[in-house]
Amino acid sequence: MDRRQLLFSAAGAAATLSTPGAAAARTIEKGAARRLQDSTLLVDGLDPSGLTEKYLGMLEAAGVDVWHQSMGGFDSFVKLQHFCDKYPDRIIQVKSVREMRQAHKDGKIAHLSGWQSAETLIRDADPIMPAIGNLRGYKELGLRIVGLVYNVAGPFGGGALDPGVGLTRAGKRLVEEIHKQRLVLDVGGHTGEQTSFDALDISQGVPVICSHTNLRALVDNERNMTDRLIEKIATTGGVIGLTSVNDFHARTRKDTRPVTPQVAFEKHLDQYDYLKKLVGVDHIGLGPDFMYDRPELTAIVPELWPPDVYSNNPPWFMVKGYETISDLPNVTRGLMHRGWSDAEIRKVLGENWLRVYEKIWGE
């Protein structure tokens, strides 16, 4: 029994001893959900939480096998290397699906490095152009997934809050370089709709993902994706990861409340059901976007966090029942209760992400 199984078994045993009757029945359901999770590689498809020993333990206890963490510039990769050196029996940076599977056999968390946007290349820029050529260097450091723009327009194109701004010439070069380096292109979400469509138009034959978003058809929030963009990503063979961010489940562009009330977990499960009907189960993944141990990420920046999209200093950030990675089994159990088959749930938990990664990286 590896460390993660031991952590979960201890927690489950404690719950069984202290929760008789109906609560004990729920414990049995949690066990069934955990067994289903353990039957596949579980991919936390986008999670910028802190690189800390505490969060590593939470990932292990939740049964996560692959952690796609958001990275920054060169220093963040150095920090990751030091962290992996400190906990060599528990976490390892991976650069291929083959390495993910090996990490799983060895009982380690596989760390997958990605960018939510390519702003690092702007900070690396010479006076004329963003340093797009540096992308190869970051690939050597372990970068494997690249988003284009974060919320507002920049040198590469429009963000989610500037949806009509298209891909720029620099953005076109960046998309071409992403594909040349066989990295995963991440559009939608923080990237604006027109820029996303423009990027998809020059990504023929390559799966494209949206690592973390929610659904405009259910909640009219600019940070959420439209059906037509979701359908376009699905035609590439790509995957859409669903976040647990509370505002994206309830806050509309007409909302004037300072803080969006926390919504019930069922609202999150509704998103999976809708996506399944829209594009099919092969295009759905986990992209919870947790920000645990990263207080700086929840600071309000007026230009990037406008009140018609985000709450003002929210006391909670995630939907009820899916507030940290520790609540992940609730997703598995919730889909089971809604009649999803084991095979369908395994796809959502990780198989869909792995299919895309393998298609692009070749192993």
C-alpha atoms as a printed R data frame, in Angstrom:
    type eleno elety resid chain resno       x      y       z
1   ATOM     1    CA   MET     A     1   0.000  0.000   0.000
2   ATOM     2    CA   ASP     A     2   1.554  3.329  -1.071
3   ATOM     3    CA   ARG     A     3   1.394  6.624   0.843
4   ATOM     4    CA   ARG     A     4  -1.717  7.897  -0.957
5   ATOM     5    CA   GLN     A     5  -3.674  4.686  -0.337
6   ATOM     6    CA   LEU     A     6  -2.579  4.721   3.304
7   ATOM     7    CA   LEU     A     7  -3.732  8.343   3.753
8   ATOM     8    CA   PHE     A     8  -7.133  7.626   2.240
9   ATOM     9    CA   SER     A     9  -7.586  4.355   4.158
10  ATOM    10    CA   ALA     A    10  -6.845  6.086   7.455
11  ATOM    11    CA   ALA     A    11  -9.337  8.865   6.700
12  ATOM    12    CA   GLY     A    12 -11.973  6.361   5.596
13  ATOM    13    CA   ALA     A    13 -11.490  4.209   8.699
14  ATOM    14    CA   ALA     A    14 -11.903  7.227  10.948
15  ATOM    15    CA   ALA     A    15 -15.091  8.228   9.144
16  ATOM    16    CA   THR     A    16 -16.527  4.696   9.451
17  ATOM    17    CA   LEU     A    17 -15.885  4.593  13.189
18  ATOM    18    CA   SER     A    18 -17.465  7.973  13.858
19  ATOM    19    CA   THR     A    19 -20.410  8.028  11.433
20  ATOM    20    CA   PRO     A    20 -22.974  5.239  11.981
21  ATOM    21    CA   GLY     A    21 -26.242  4.672  10.148
22  ATOM    22    CA   ALA     A    22 -26.940  6.756   7.036
23  ATOM    23    CA   ALA     A    23 -23.588  8.488   7.342
24  ATOM    24    CA   ALA     A    24 -21.855  5.108   7.215
25  ATOM    25    CA   ALA     A    25 -23.677  4.394   3.963
26  ATOM    26    CA   ARG     A    26 -22.197  7.594   2.547
27  ATOM    27    CA   THR     A    27 -18.761  6.358   3.643
28  ATOM    28    CA   ILE     A    28 -19.296  3.186   1.628
29  ATOM    29    CA   GLU     A    29 -20.180  5.343  -1.385
30  ATOM    30    CA   LYS     A    30 -16.957  7.288  -0.913
31  ATOM    31    CA   GLY     A    31 -15.105  3.989  -0.949
32  ATOM    32    CA   ALA     A    32 -16.762  3.051  -4.237
33  ATOM    33    CA   ALA     A    33 -15.816  6.420  -5.705
34  ATOM    34    CA   ARG     A    34 -12.239  5.976  -4.556
35  ATOM    35    CA   ARG     A    35 -12.014  2.520  -6.086
36  ATOM    36    CA   LEU     A    36 -13.213  3.946  -9.385
37  ATOM    37    CA   GLN     A    37 -10.654  6.748  -9.172
38  ATOM    38    CA   ASP     A    38  -7.888  4.258  -8.468
39  ATOM    39    CA   SER     A    39  -8.798  2.262 -11.594
40  ATOM    40    CA   THR     A    40  -7.368  4.974 -13.860
41  ATOM    41    CA   LEU     A    41  -4.729  7.723 -13.821
42  ATOM    42    CA   LEU     A    42  -6.451 10.707 -12.249
43  ATOM    43    CA   VAL     A    43  -5.435 14.027 -13.829
44  ATOM    44    CA   ASP     A    44  -5.959 17.322 -11.992
45  ATOM    45    CA   GLY     A    45  -6.167 19.176 -15.298
46  ATOM    46    CA   LEU     A    46  -5.475 22.741 -14.080
47  ATOM    47    CA   ASP     A    47  -4.598 23.697 -10.537
48  ATOM    48    CA   PRO     A    48  -2.396 26.705  -9.650
49  ATOM    49    CA   SER     A    49  -2.322 25.888  -5.921
50  ATOM    50    CA   GLY     A    50   0.898 26.386  -3.997
51  ATOM    51    CA   LEU     A    51   3.925 24.130  -4.308
52  ATOM    52    CA   THR     A    52   3.925 23.192  -0.632
53  ATOM    53    CA   GLU     A    53   4.316 20.012   1.377
54  ATOM    54    CA   LYS     A    54   0.813 20.495   2.763
55  ATOM    55    CA   TYR     A    55  -0.779 20.652  -0.677
56  ATOM    56    CA   LEU     A    56   1.264 17.691  -1.849
57  ATOM    57    CA   GLY     A    57  -0.264 15.698   0.996
58  ATOM    58    CA   MET     A    58  -3.751 16.839  -0.004
59  ATOM    59    CA   LEU     A    59  -3.169 15.707  -3.599
60  ATOM    60    CA   GLU     A    60  -1.991 12.316  -2.374
61  ATOM    61    CA   ALA     A    61  -4.949 11.866  -0.051
62  ATOM    62    CA   ALA     A    62  -7.397 12.820  -2.826
63  ATOM    63    CA   GLY     A    63  -5.944 10.177  -5.155
64  ATOM    64    CA   VAL     A    64  -4.480 12.574  -7.741
65  ATOM    65    CA   ASP     A    65  -1.873 10.985 -10.014
66  ATOM    66    CA   VAL     A    66  -1.060 13.898 -12.357
67  ATOM    67    CA   TRP     A    67  -1.046 17.547 -11.252
68  ATOM    68    CA   HIS     A    68  -1.072 20.172 -14.012
69  ATOM    69    CA   GLN     A    69   0.205 23.189 -12.088
70  ATOM    70    CA   SER     A    70   0.410 26.701 -13.497
71  ATOM    71    CA   MET     A    71   3.995 27.947 -13.743
72  ATOM    72    CA   GLY     A    72   5.643 31.323 -14.286
73  ATOM    73    CA   GLY     A    73   9.102 32.231 -15.515
74  ATOM    74    CA   PHE     A    74  12.497 30.616 -15.113
75  ATOM    75    CA   ASP     A    75  12.538 30.988 -11.331
76  ATOM    76    CA   SER     A    76   9.349 28.940 -10.942
77  ATOM    77    CA   PHE     A    77  10.960 25.993 -12.714
78  ATOM    78    CA   VAL     A    78  14.007 26.246 -10.459
79  ATOM    79    CA   LYS     A    79  11.695 26.254  -7.430
80  ATOM    80    CA   LEU     A    80   9.958 23.141  -8.779
81  ATOM    81    CA   GLN     A    81  13.283 21.354  -9.229
82  ATOM    82    CA   HIS     A    82  14.262 22.114  -5.638
83  ATOM    83    CA   PHE     A    83  10.860 20.946  -4.395
84  ATOM    84    CA   CYS     A    84  11.125 17.648  -6.272
85  ATOM    85    CA   ASP     A    85  14.638 17.192  -4.903
86  ATOM    86    CA   LYS     A    86  13.283 17.692  -1.375
87  ATOM    87    CA   TYR     A    87  10.496 15.104  -1.805
88  ATOM    88    CA   PRO     A    88  11.951 12.638  -4.359
89  ATOM    89    CA   ASP     A    89   9.794  9.729  -3.193
90  ATOM    90    CA   ARG     A    90   6.561 11.702  -3.505
91  ATOM    91    CA   ILE     A    91   6.678 13.959  -6.579
92  ATOM    92    CA   ILE     A    92   8.487 14.107  -9.910
93  ATOM    93    CA   GLN     A    93   8.262 16.475 -12.869
94  ATOM    94    CA   VAL     A    94   7.142 14.615 -15.991
95  ATOM    95    CA   LYS     A    95   7.445 15.452 -19.672
96  ATOM    96    CA   SER     A    96   5.507 12.592 -21.281
97  ATOM    97    CA   VAL     A    97   2.567 10.265 -20.690
98  ATOM    98    CA   ARG     A    98   5.032  7.393 -20.389
99  ATOM    99    CA   GLU     A    99   6.680  9.209 -17.468
100 ATOM   100    CA   MET     A   100   3.250  9.825 -15.915
101 ATOM   101    CA   ARG     A   101   2.509  6.108 -15.984
102 ATOM   102    CA   GLN     A   102   5.896  5.309 -14.494
103 ATOM   103    CA   ALA     A   103   5.361  7.863 -11.720
104 ATOM   104    CA   HIS     A   104   2.043  6.177 -10.953
105 ATOM   105    CA   LYS     A   105   3.757  2.771 -10.700
106 ATOM   106    CA   ASP     A   106   6.333  4.314  -8.365
107 ATOM   107    CA   GLY     A   107   3.646  5.854  -6.129
108 ATOM   108    CA   LYS     A   108   4.594  9.451  -6.935
109 ATOM   109    CA   ILE     A   109   2.617 12.509  -7.993
110 ATOM   110    CA   ALA     A   110   3.462 13.391 -11.613
111 ATOM   111    CA   HIS     A   111   3.914 17.167 -11.902
112 ATOM   112    CA   LEU     A   112   2.904 18.582 -15.300
113 ATOM   113    CA   SER     A   113   4.084 22.149 -15.970
114 ATOM   114    CA   GLY     A   114   1.915 24.611 -17.890
115 ATOM   115    CA   TRP     A   115   1.251 28.294 -18.499
116 ATOM   116    CA   GLN     A   116  -2.192 29.897 -18.251
117 ATOM   117    CA   SER     A   117  -0.859 32.558 -20.604
118 ATOM   118    CA   ALA     A   118   2.350 33.247 -22.494
119 ATOM   119    CA   GLU     A   119   3.043 36.506 -20.656
120 ATOM   120    CA   THR     A   120   6.460 35.222 -19.596
121 ATOM   121    CA   LEU     A   121   7.572 35.570 -23.221
122 ATOM   122    CA   ILE     A   122   6.486 39.213 -23.112
123 ATOM   123    CA   ARG     A   123   8.537 39.820 -19.970
124 ATOM   124    CA   ASP     A   124  11.477 38.100 -21.711
125 ATOM   125    CA   ALA     A   125  11.012 40.372 -24.740
126 ATOM   126    CA   ASP     A   126  13.631 42.275 -26.631
127 ATOM   127    CA   PRO     A   127  12.629 45.867 -27.577
128 ATOM   128    CA   ILE     A   128  10.865 44.745 -30.756
129 ATOM   129    CA   MET     A   129   8.998 41.468 -30.195
130 ATOM   130    CA   PRO     A   130   8.043 39.029 -27.432
131 ATOM   131    CA   ALA     A   131  10.739 36.374 -27.067
132 ATOM   132    CA   ILE     A   132   8.806 33.616 -28.840
133 ATOM   133    CA   GLY     A   133  12.036 31.757 -29.581
134 ATOM   134    CA   ASN     A   134  12.469 31.202 -25.842
135 ATOM   135    CA   LEU     A   135   9.595 28.724 -25.942
136 ATOM   136    CA   ARG     A   136  12.001 25.926 -26.829
137 ATOM   137    CA   GLY     A   137  14.066 26.712 -23.733
138 ATOM   138    CA   TYR     A   138  11.008 26.527 -21.518
139 ATOM   139    CA   LYS     A   139  10.105 23.230 -23.147
140 ATOM   140    CA   GLU     A   140  13.505 21.910 -22.098
141 ATOM   141    CA   LEU     A   141  12.687 23.031 -18.552
142 ATOM   142    CA   GLY     A   142   9.528 20.914 -18.703
143 ATOM   143    CA   LEU     A   143   6.826 23.250 -20.027
144 ATOM   144    CA   ARG     A   144   4.181 21.191 -21.834
145 ATOM   145    CA   ILE     A   145   0.961 23.280 -21.992
146 ATOM   146    CA   VAL     A   146   0.685 26.905 -23.169
147 ATOM   147    CA   GLY     A   147  -2.229 29.322 -22.842
148 ATOM   148    CA   LEU     A   148  -2.151 32.481 -24.953
149 ATOM   149    CA   VAL     A   149  -3.669 35.459 -23.123
150 ATOM   150    CA   TYR     A   150  -4.851 36.188 -19.582
151 ATOM   151    CA   ASN     A   151  -8.194 38.059 -19.504
152 ATOM   152    CA   VAL     A   152  -7.193 41.330 -21.213
153 ATOM   153    CA   ALA     A   153  -5.731 42.081 -24.632
154 ATOM   154    CA   GLY     A   154  -1.972 41.957 -25.116
155 ATOM   155    CA   PRO     A   155   0.664 41.415 -27.812
156 ATOM   156    CA   PHE     A   156  -0.716 37.977 -28.710
157 ATOM   157    CA   GLY     A   157  -4.429 38.790 -28.938
158 ATOM   158    CA   GLY     A   158  -7.574 39.371 -26.915
159 ATOM   159    CA   GLY     A   159  -8.440 38.042 -23.485
160 ATOM   160    CA   ALA     A   160 -11.783 36.831 -22.212
161 ATOM   161    CA   LEU     A   161 -12.716 40.412 -21.315
162 ATOM   162    CA   ASP     A   162 -11.838 41.594 -24.840
163 ATOM   163    CA   PRO     A   163 -13.622 38.835 -26.785
164 ATOM   164    CA   GLY     A   164 -13.734 40.667 -30.127
165 ATOM   165    CA   VAL     A   165  -9.965 41.192 -30.373
166 ATOM   166    CA   GLY     A   166  -8.361 38.697 -32.721
167 ATOM   167    CA   LEU     A   167  -5.023 36.908 -32.824
168 ATOM   168    CA   THR     A   168  -2.172 39.315 -33.619
169 ATOM   169    CA   ARG     A   169   0.797 38.632 -35.899
170 ATOM   170    CA   ALA     A   170   2.862 37.852 -32.817
171 ATOM   171    CA   GLY     A   171   0.053 35.576 -31.643
172 ATOM   172    CA   LYS     A   172   0.083 33.720 -34.956
173 ATOM   173    CA   ARG     A   173   3.840 33.191 -34.637
174 ATOM   174    CA   LEU     A   174   3.343 31.952 -31.090
175 ATOM   175    CA   VAL     A   175   0.662 29.427 -32.084
176 ATOM   176    CA   GLU     A   176   2.891 28.159 -34.894
177 ATOM   177    CA   GLU     A   177   5.813 27.800 -32.463
178 ATOM   178    CA   ILE     A   178   3.631 25.958 -29.934
179 ATOM   179    CA   HIS     A   179   2.773 23.393 -32.580
180 ATOM   180    CA   LYS     A   180   6.357 23.238 -33.871
181 ATOM   181    CA   GLN     A   181   7.543 22.414 -30.349
182 ATOM   182    CA   ARG     A   182   4.721 19.862 -29.934
183 ATOM   183    CA   LEU     A   183   3.252 21.616 -26.928
184 ATOM   184    CA   VAL     A   184  -0.437 21.601 -25.987
185 ATOM   185    CA   LEU     A   185  -2.286 24.759 -27.070
186 ATOM   186    CA   ASP     A   186  -4.745 26.039 -24.441
187 ATOM   187    CA   VAL     A   187  -7.456 28.458 -25.673
188 ATOM   188    CA   GLY     A   188 -10.799 29.667 -24.346
189 ATOM   189    CA   GLY     A   189 -11.044 30.329 -20.627
190 ATOM   190    CA   HIS     A   190  -8.831 33.375 -20.131
191 ATOM   191    CA   THR     A   191  -8.244 33.725 -23.894
192 ATOM   192    CA   GLY     A   192 -10.835 35.734 -25.829
193 ATOM   193    CA   GLU     A   193 -13.274 34.106 -28.192
194 ATOM   194    CA   GLN     A   194 -12.055 35.650 -31.455
195 ATOM   195    CA   THR     A   195  -8.407 35.010 -30.597
196 ATOM   196    CA   SER     A   196  -9.326 31.430 -29.736
197 ATOM   197    CA   PHE     A   197 -11.140 30.900 -33.043
198 ATOM   198    CA   ASP     A   198  -8.221 32.429 -34.956
199 ATOM   199    CA   ALA     A   199  -5.797 30.095 -33.162
200 ATOM   200    CA   LEU     A   200  -8.006 27.104 -33.903
201 ATOM   201    CA   ASP     A   201  -8.103 28.017 -37.589
202 ATOM   202    CA   ILE     A   202  -4.317 27.565 -37.826
203 ATOM   203    CA   SER     A   203  -4.270 24.414 -35.689
204 ATOM   204    CA   GLN     A   204  -5.594 21.965 -38.259
205 ATOM   205    CA   GLY     A   205  -5.115 18.310 -37.322
206 ATOM   206    CA   VAL     A   206  -3.945 19.066 -33.764
207 ATOM   207    CA   PRO     A   207  -6.047 18.609 -30.614
208 ATOM   208    CA   VAL     A   208  -6.559 21.913 -28.775
209 ATOM   209    CA   ILE     A   209  -7.767 22.209 -25.189
210 ATOM   210    CA   CYS     A   210  -9.359 24.634 -22.785
211 ATOM   211    CA   SER     A   211  -7.805 23.673 -19.466
212 ATOM   212    CA   HIS     A   212 -10.281 25.505 -17.231
213 ATOM   213    CA   THR     A   213 -13.598 27.188 -17.946
214 ATOM   214    CA   ASN     A   214 -17.353 26.976 -17.393
215 ATOM   215    CA   LEU     A   215 -20.403 27.266 -19.606
216 ATOM   216    CA   ARG     A   216 -21.927 30.477 -20.967
217 ATOM   217    CA   ALA     A   217 -25.146 28.638 -21.851
218 ATOM   218    CA   LEU     A   218 -25.753 28.005 -18.146
219 ATOM   219    CA   VAL     A   219 -24.317 31.237 -16.704
220 ATOM   220    CA   ASP     A   220 -23.906 34.408 -18.767
221 ATOM   221    CA   ASN     A   221 -20.444 35.362 -17.509
222 ATOM   222    CA   GLU     A   222 -17.725 36.622 -19.900
223 ATOM   223    CA   ARG     A   223 -15.205 34.229 -18.390
224 ATOM   224    CA   ASN     A   224 -17.389 31.292 -19.477
225 ATOM   225    CA   MET     A   225 -17.206 29.744 -22.943
226 ATOM   226    CA   THR     A   226 -19.896 29.749 -25.606
227 ATOM   227    CA   ASP     A   227 -21.264 26.548 -27.093
228 ATOM   228    CA   ARG     A   228 -19.818 27.323 -30.504
229 ATOM   229    CA   LEU     A   229 -16.268 27.629 -29.150
230 ATOM   230    CA   ILE     A   230 -16.684 24.441 -27.120
231 ATOM   231    CA   GLU     A   231 -17.931 22.634 -30.235
232 ATOM   232    CA   LYS     A   232 -14.982 23.927 -32.264
233 ATOM   233    CA   ILE     A   233 -12.484 22.621 -29.687
234 ATOM   234    CA   ALA     A   234 -14.274 19.276 -29.654
235 ATOM   235    CA   THR     A   235 -13.909 18.953 -33.438
236 ATOM   236    CA   THR     A   236 -10.116 19.009 -32.963
237 ATOM   237    CA   GLY     A   237 -10.360 16.066 -30.563
238 ATOM   238    CA   GLY     A   238  -9.639 18.401 -27.668
239 ATOM   239    CA   VAL     A   239 -10.888 18.538 -24.079
240 ATOM   240    CA   ILE     A   240 -12.626 21.189 -21.950
241 ATOM   241    CA   GLY     A   241 -11.760 21.258 -18.232
242 ATOM   242    CA   LEU     A   242 -14.449 22.454 -15.823
243 ATOM   243    CA   THR     A   243 -13.561 24.747 -12.924
244 ATOM   244    CA   SER     A   244 -15.072 24.873  -9.459
245 ATOM   245    CA   VAL     A   245 -14.975 28.696  -9.309
246 ATOM   246    CA   ASN     A   246 -18.199 29.819  -7.664
247 ATOM   247    CA   ASP     A   247 -18.640 33.060  -9.634
248 ATOM   248    CA   PHE     A   248 -18.616 31.163 -12.939
249 ATOM   249    CA   HIS     A   249 -21.514 29.027 -11.698
250 ATOM   250    CA   ALA     A   250 -23.741 31.911 -10.639
251 ATOM   251    CA   ARG     A   251 -22.508 35.431 -11.455
252 ATOM   252    CA   THR     A   252 -23.944 36.953 -14.631
253 ATOM   253    CA   ARG     A   253 -23.032 40.167 -16.412
254 ATOM   254    CA   LYS     A   254 -26.172 41.768 -14.935
255 ATOM   255    CA   ASP     A   255 -25.170 40.881 -11.369
256 ATOM   256    CA   THR     A   256 -24.643 43.882  -9.057
257 ATOM   257    CA   ARG     A   257 -24.152 42.015  -5.778
258 ATOM   258    CA   PRO     A   258 -20.732 42.608  -4.177
259 ATOM   259    CA   VAL     A   259 -20.400 38.893  -3.465
260 ATOM   260    CA   THR     A   260 -22.004 35.992  -5.290
261 ATOM   261    CA   PRO     A   261 -23.735 33.587  -2.866
262 ATOM   262    CA   GLN     A   262 -22.089 30.187  -2.766
263 ATOM   263    CA   VAL     A   263 -23.959 27.733  -4.979
264 ATOM   264    CA   ALA     A   264 -24.802 24.104  -4.275
265 ATOM   265    CA   PHE     A   265 -22.636 21.305  -5.628
266 ATOM   266    CA   GLU     A   266 -25.434 20.158  -7.928
267 ATOM   267    CA   LYS     A   267 -24.842 23.282 -10.026
268 ATOM   268    CA   HIS     A   268 -21.353 22.006 -10.743
269 ATOM   269    CA   LEU     A   269 -22.586 18.556 -11.721
270 ATOM   270    CA   ASP     A   270 -25.062 20.215 -14.105
271 ATOM   271    CA   GLN     A   271 -22.069 21.441 -16.125
272 ATOM   272    CA   TYR     A   272 -20.856 17.896 -16.825
273 ATOM   273    CA   ASP     A   273 -24.334 16.816 -17.905
274 ATOM   274    CA   TYR     A   274 -24.658 19.790 -20.248
275 ATOM   275    CA   LEU     A   275 -21.238 19.246 -21.833
276 ATOM   276    CA   LYS     A   276 -21.937 15.554 -22.294
277 ATOM   277    CA   LYS     A   277 -25.095 16.350 -24.254
278 ATOM   278    CA   LEU     A   278 -23.395 19.106 -26.244
279 ATOM   279    CA   VAL     A   279 -20.155 17.428 -27.380
280 ATOM   280    CA   GLY     A   280 -19.979 14.001 -25.757
281 ATOM   281    CA   VAL     A   281 -18.042 12.543 -22.870
282 ATOM   282    CA   ASP     A   282 -14.765 12.296 -24.822
283 ATOM   283    CA   HIS     A   283 -14.266 16.063 -24.509
284 ATOM   284    CA   ILE     A   284 -14.704 16.630 -20.754
285 ATOM   285    CA   GLY     A   285 -12.013 16.807 -18.081
286 ATOM   286    CA   LEU     A   286 -11.235 18.124 -14.622
287 ATOM   287    CA   GLY     A   287  -9.880 21.691 -14.511
288 ATOM   288    CA   PRO     A   288 -10.833 22.823 -10.991
289 ATOM   289    CA   ASP     A   289  -8.563 25.898 -10.793
290 ATOM   290    CA   PHE     A   290  -7.989 25.638  -7.039
291 ATOM   291    CA   MET     A   291  -5.867 28.391  -5.493
292 ATOM   292    CA   TYR     A   292  -4.974 26.739  -2.199
293 ATOM   293    CA   ASP     A   293  -1.919 28.196  -0.424
294 ATOM   294    CA   ARG     A   294  -1.780 30.989  -3.045
295 ATOM   295    CA   PRO     A   295  -3.400 34.031  -1.363
296 ATOM   296    CA   GLU     A   296  -1.869 36.395  -3.917
297 ATOM   297    CA   LEU     A   297  -4.032 34.826  -6.634
298 ATOM   298    CA   THR     A   298  -7.254 35.927  -4.944
299 ATOM   299    CA   ALA     A   299  -6.197 39.574  -4.622
300 ATOM   300    CA   ILE     A   300  -8.536 41.900  -6.504
301 ATOM   301    CA   VAL     A   301  -6.969 43.597  -9.526
302 ATOM   302    CA   PRO     A   302  -9.668 45.915 -10.981
303 ATOM   303    CA   GLU     A   303  -8.556 45.625 -14.618
304 ATOM   304    CA   LEU     A   304  -8.466 41.824 -14.534
305 ATOM   305    CA   TRP     A   305 -11.209 41.095 -11.993
306 ATOM   306    CA   PRO     A   306 -14.141 43.370 -12.955
307 ATOM   307    CA   PRO     A   307 -17.283 43.234 -10.787
308 ATOM   308    CA   ASP     A   308 -19.516 41.910 -13.554
309 ATOM   309    CA   VAL     A   309 -17.285 38.808 -13.747
310 ATOM   310    CA   TYR     A   310 -15.850 38.335 -10.250
311 ATOM   311    CA   SER     A   311 -17.063 38.952  -6.706
312 ATOM   312    CA   ASN     A   312 -15.423 41.674  -4.638
313 ATOM   313    CA   ASN     A   313 -13.118 40.017  -2.076
314 ATOM   314    CA   PRO     A   314 -15.110 36.764  -1.944
315 ATOM   315    CA   PRO     A   315 -15.217 34.912   1.404
316 ATOM   316    CA   TRP     A   316 -15.378 31.726  -0.684
317 ATOM   317    CA   PHE     A   317 -14.120 31.106  -4.158
318 ATOM   318    CA   MET     A   318 -15.381 27.621  -5.029
319 ATOM   319    CA   VAL     A   319 -18.760 25.890  -5.164
320 ATOM   320    CA   LYS     A   320 -20.015 24.192  -2.021
321 ATOM   321    CA   GLY     A   321 -18.764 20.631  -1.755
322 ATOM   322    CA   TYR     A   322 -15.833 21.145  -4.150
323 ATOM   323    CA   GLU     A   323 -13.793 23.782  -2.339
324 ATOM   324    CA   THR     A   324 -10.394 22.058  -2.294
325 ATOM   325    CA   ILE     A   325  -8.790 19.079  -3.957
326 ATOM   326    CA   SER     A   326  -9.802 17.057  -0.889
327 ATOM   327    CA   ASP     A   327 -13.406 17.221  -2.170
328 ATOM   328    CA   LEU     A   328 -12.563 15.592  -5.500
329 ATOM   329    CA   PRO     A   329 -14.283 12.276  -4.630
330 ATOM   330    CA   ASN     A   330 -17.548 14.241  -4.490
331 ATOM   331    CA   VAL     A   331 -17.298 14.743  -8.267
332 ATOM   332    CA   THR     A   332 -16.775 11.039  -8.863
333 ATOM   333    CA   ARG     A   333 -19.614 10.076  -6.552
334 ATOM   334    CA   GLY     A   334 -21.891 12.772  -7.959
335 ATOM   335    CA   LEU     A   335 -21.456 11.528 -11.515
336 ATOM   336    CA   MET     A   336 -22.096  7.975 -10.319
337 ATOM   337    CA   HIS     A   337 -25.357  9.130  -8.733
338 ATOM   338    CA   ARG     A   338 -26.356 10.819 -12.004
339 ATOM   339    CA   GLY     A   339 -26.039  7.560 -13.899
340 ATOM   340    CA   TRP     A   340 -22.701  8.046 -15.627
341 ATOM   341    CA   SER     A   341 -21.014  4.738 -16.366
342 ATOM   342    CA   ASP     A   342 -17.649  3.809 -14.882
343 ATOM   343    CA   ALA     A   343 -16.079  4.042 -18.349
344 ATOM   344    CA   GLU     A   344 -17.467  7.559 -18.851
345 ATOM   345    CA   ILE     A   345 -16.241  8.728 -15.459
346 ATOM   346    CA   ARG     A   346 -12.741  7.353 -16.093
347 ATOM   347    CA   LYS     A   347 -12.582  9.479 -19.232
348 ATOM   348    CA   VAL     A   348 -13.466 12.612 -17.251
349 ATOM   349    CA   LEU     A   349 -11.049 11.761 -14.434
350 ATOM   350    CA   GLY     A   350  -8.064 11.520 -16.712
351 ATOM   351    CA   GLU     A   351  -8.271  9.369 -19.800
352 ATOM   352    CA   ASN     A   352  -9.391 12.232 -22.033
353 ATOM   353    CA   TRP     A   353  -6.474 14.438 -20.946
354 ATOM   354    CA   LEU     A   354  -4.005 11.582 -21.435
355 ATOM   355    CA   ARG     A   355  -5.332 10.912 -24.941
356 ATOM   356    CA   VAL     A   356  -4.666 14.511 -25.972
357 ATOM   357    CA   TYR     A   357  -1.245 14.663 -24.334
358 ATOM   358    CA   GLU     A   358  -0.168 11.431 -26.020
359 ATOM   359    CA   LYS     A   359  -1.474 12.567 -29.415
360 ATOM   360    CA   ILE     A   360   0.612 15.761 -29.276
361 ATOM   361    CA   TRP     A   361   3.748 14.553 -27.474
362 ATOM   362    CA   GLY     A   362   3.881 11.161 -29.146
363 ATOM   363    CA   GLU     A   363   4.359  9.122 -25.990
